[in-house]
PDB file of C-alpha atoms in Angstrom:
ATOM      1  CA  UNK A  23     -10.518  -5.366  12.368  1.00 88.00           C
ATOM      2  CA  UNK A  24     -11.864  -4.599   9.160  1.00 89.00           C
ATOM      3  CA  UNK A  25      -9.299  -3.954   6.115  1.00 87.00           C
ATOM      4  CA  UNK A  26     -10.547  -2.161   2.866  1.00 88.00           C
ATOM      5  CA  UNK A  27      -8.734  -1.614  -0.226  1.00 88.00           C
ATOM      6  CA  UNK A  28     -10.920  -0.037  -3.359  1.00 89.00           C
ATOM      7  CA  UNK A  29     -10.503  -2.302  -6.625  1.00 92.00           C
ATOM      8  CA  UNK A  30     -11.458  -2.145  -9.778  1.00 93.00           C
ATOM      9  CA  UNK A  31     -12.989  -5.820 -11.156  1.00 94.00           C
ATOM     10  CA  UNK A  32     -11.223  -7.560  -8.622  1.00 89.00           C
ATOM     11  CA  UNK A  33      -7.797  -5.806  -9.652  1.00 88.00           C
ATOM     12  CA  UNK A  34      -6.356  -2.788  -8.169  1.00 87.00           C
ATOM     13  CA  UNK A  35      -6.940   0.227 -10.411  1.00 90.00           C
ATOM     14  CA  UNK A  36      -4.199   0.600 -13.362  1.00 87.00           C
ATOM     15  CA  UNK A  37      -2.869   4.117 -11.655  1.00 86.00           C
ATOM     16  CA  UNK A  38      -0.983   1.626  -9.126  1.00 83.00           C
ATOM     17  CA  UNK A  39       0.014  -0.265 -11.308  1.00 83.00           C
ATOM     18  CA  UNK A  40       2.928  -0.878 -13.791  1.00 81.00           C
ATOM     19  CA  UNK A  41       0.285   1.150 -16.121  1.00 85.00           C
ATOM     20  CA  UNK A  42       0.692   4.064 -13.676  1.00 85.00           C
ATOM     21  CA  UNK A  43       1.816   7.808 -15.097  1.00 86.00           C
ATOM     22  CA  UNK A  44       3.454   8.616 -12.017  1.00 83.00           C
ATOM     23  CA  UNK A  45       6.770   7.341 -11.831  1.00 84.00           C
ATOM     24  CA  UNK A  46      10.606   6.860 -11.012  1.00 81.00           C
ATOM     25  CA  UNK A  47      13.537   5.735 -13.298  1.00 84.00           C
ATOM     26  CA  UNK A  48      10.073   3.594 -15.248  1.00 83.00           C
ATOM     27  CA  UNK A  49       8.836   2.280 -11.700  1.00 80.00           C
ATOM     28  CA  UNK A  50       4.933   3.374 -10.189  1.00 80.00           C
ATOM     29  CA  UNK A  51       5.648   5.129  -7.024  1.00 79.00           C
ATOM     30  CA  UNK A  52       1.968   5.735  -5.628  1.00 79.00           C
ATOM     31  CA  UNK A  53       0.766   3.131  -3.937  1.00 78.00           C
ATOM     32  CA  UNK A  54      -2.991   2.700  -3.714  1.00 82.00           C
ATOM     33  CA  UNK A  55      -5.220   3.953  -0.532  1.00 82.00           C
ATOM     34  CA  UNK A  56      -5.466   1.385   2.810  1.00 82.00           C
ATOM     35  CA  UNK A  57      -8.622   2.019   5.274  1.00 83.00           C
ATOM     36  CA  UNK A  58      -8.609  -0.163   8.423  1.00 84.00           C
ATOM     37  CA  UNK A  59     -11.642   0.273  10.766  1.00 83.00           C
ATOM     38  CA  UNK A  60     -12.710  -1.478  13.645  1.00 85.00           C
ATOM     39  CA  UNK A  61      -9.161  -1.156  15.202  1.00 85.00           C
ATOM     40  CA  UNK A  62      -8.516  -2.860  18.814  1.00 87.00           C
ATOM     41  CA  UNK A  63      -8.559  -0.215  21.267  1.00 86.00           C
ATOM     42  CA  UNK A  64      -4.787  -2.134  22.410  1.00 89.00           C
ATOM     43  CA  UNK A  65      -2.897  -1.510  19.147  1.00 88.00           C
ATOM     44  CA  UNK A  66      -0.541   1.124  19.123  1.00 87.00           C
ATOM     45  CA  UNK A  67       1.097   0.348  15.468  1.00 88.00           C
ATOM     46  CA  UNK A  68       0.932  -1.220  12.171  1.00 87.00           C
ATOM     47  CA  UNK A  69       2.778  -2.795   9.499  1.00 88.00           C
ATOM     48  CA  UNK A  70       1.532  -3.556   6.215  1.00 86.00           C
ATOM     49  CA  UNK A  71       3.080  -5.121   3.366  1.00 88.00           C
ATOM     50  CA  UNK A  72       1.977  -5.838  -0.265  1.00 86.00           C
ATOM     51  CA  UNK A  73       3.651  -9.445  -1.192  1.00 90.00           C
ATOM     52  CA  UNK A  74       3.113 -10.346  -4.800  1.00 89.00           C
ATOM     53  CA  UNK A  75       2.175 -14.262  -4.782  1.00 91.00           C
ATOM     54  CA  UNK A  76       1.663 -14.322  -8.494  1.00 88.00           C
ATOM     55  CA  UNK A  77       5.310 -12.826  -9.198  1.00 88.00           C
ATOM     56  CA  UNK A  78       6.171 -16.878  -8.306  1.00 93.00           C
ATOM     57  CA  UNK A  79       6.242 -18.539 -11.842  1.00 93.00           C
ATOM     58  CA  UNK A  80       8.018 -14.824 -12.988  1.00 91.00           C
ATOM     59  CA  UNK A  81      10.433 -14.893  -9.999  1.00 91.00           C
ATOM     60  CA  UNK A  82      10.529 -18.448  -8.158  1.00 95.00           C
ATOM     61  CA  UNK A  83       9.672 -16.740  -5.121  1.00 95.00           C
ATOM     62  CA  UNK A  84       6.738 -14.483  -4.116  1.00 94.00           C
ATOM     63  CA  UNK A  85       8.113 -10.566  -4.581  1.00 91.00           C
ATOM     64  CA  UNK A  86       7.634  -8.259  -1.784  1.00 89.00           C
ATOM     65  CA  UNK A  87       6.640  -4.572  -3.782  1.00 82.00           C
ATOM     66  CA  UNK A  88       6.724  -2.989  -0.288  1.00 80.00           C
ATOM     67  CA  UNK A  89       6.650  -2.980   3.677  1.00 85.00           C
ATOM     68  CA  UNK A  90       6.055   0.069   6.238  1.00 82.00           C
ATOM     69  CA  UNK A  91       6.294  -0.588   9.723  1.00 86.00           C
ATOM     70  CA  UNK A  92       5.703   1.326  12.743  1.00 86.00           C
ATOM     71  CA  UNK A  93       2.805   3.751  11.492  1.00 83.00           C
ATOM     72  CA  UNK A  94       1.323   5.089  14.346  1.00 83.00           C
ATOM     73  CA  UNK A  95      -2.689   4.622  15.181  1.00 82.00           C
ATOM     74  CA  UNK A  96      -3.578   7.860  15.755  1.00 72.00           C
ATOM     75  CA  UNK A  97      -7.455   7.024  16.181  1.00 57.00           C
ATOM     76  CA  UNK A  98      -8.365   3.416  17.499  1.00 50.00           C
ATOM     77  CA  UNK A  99     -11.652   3.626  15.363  1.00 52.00           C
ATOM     78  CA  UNK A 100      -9.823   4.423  11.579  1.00 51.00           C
ATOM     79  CA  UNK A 101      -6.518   4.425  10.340  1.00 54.00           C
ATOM     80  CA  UNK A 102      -6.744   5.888   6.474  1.00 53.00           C
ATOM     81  CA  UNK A 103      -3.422   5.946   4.603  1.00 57.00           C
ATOM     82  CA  UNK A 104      -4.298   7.702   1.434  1.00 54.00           C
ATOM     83  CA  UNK A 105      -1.229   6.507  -0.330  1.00 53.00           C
ATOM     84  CA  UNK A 106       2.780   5.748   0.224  1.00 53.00           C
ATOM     85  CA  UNK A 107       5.075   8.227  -2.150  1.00 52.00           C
ATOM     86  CA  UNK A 108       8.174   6.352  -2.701  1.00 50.00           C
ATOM     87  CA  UNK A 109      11.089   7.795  -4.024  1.00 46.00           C
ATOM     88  CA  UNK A 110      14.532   6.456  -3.464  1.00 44.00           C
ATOM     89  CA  UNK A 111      15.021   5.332   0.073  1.00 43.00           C
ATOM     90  CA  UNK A 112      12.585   8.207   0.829  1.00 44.00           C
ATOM     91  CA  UNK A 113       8.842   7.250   1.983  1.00 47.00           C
ATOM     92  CA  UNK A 114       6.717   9.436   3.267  1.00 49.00           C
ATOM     93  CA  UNK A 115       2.477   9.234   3.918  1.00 48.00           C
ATOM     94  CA  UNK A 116      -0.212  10.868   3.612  1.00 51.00           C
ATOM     95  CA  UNK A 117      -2.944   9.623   6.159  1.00 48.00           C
ATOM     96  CA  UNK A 118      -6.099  11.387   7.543  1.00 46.00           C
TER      97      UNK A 118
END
């Protein structure tokens, strides 16, 4: 399984970051686009999470930004999630 995220210098591009323009209550809400290829032709589901390991000497602990579970592997050869829209307790996807 191959897992590809686009980044800019090693650093994911400031539009998902705390630099983004898009927003809630001062928070980024886009989160950046996810291609997995070379899927096993036994998976039926995925969870991904983004865990912040250099929140630690912010936080004391690593911070956990996000986690979606249960999205469904429509083609065994590709899964692209464009991006997550959170807002609220609402989450909703926009894959291809």
């Amino acid at each position: 399984m191959q897992i590809k995220v686009d980044l800019d210098d090693g650093f994911l591009p400031r539009i998902y970051t705390s630099n983004a323009n898009v927003k809630h209550s001062g928070q980024p809400i886009l989160s950046f686009p996810i291609e997995i290829k070379s899927i096993p032709a036994i998976t039926t589901a995925f969870a991904i999470s983004l865990i912040d390991y250099d929140a630690v000497p912010r936080t004391g602990f690593p911070f956990i930004h996000w986690l979606a579970t249960n999205i469904p592997v429509m083609d065994v050869t590709l899964l692209s999630v464009k991006r997550f829209v959170f807002r609220r307790s609402l989450c909703r996807t926009e894959s291809t």
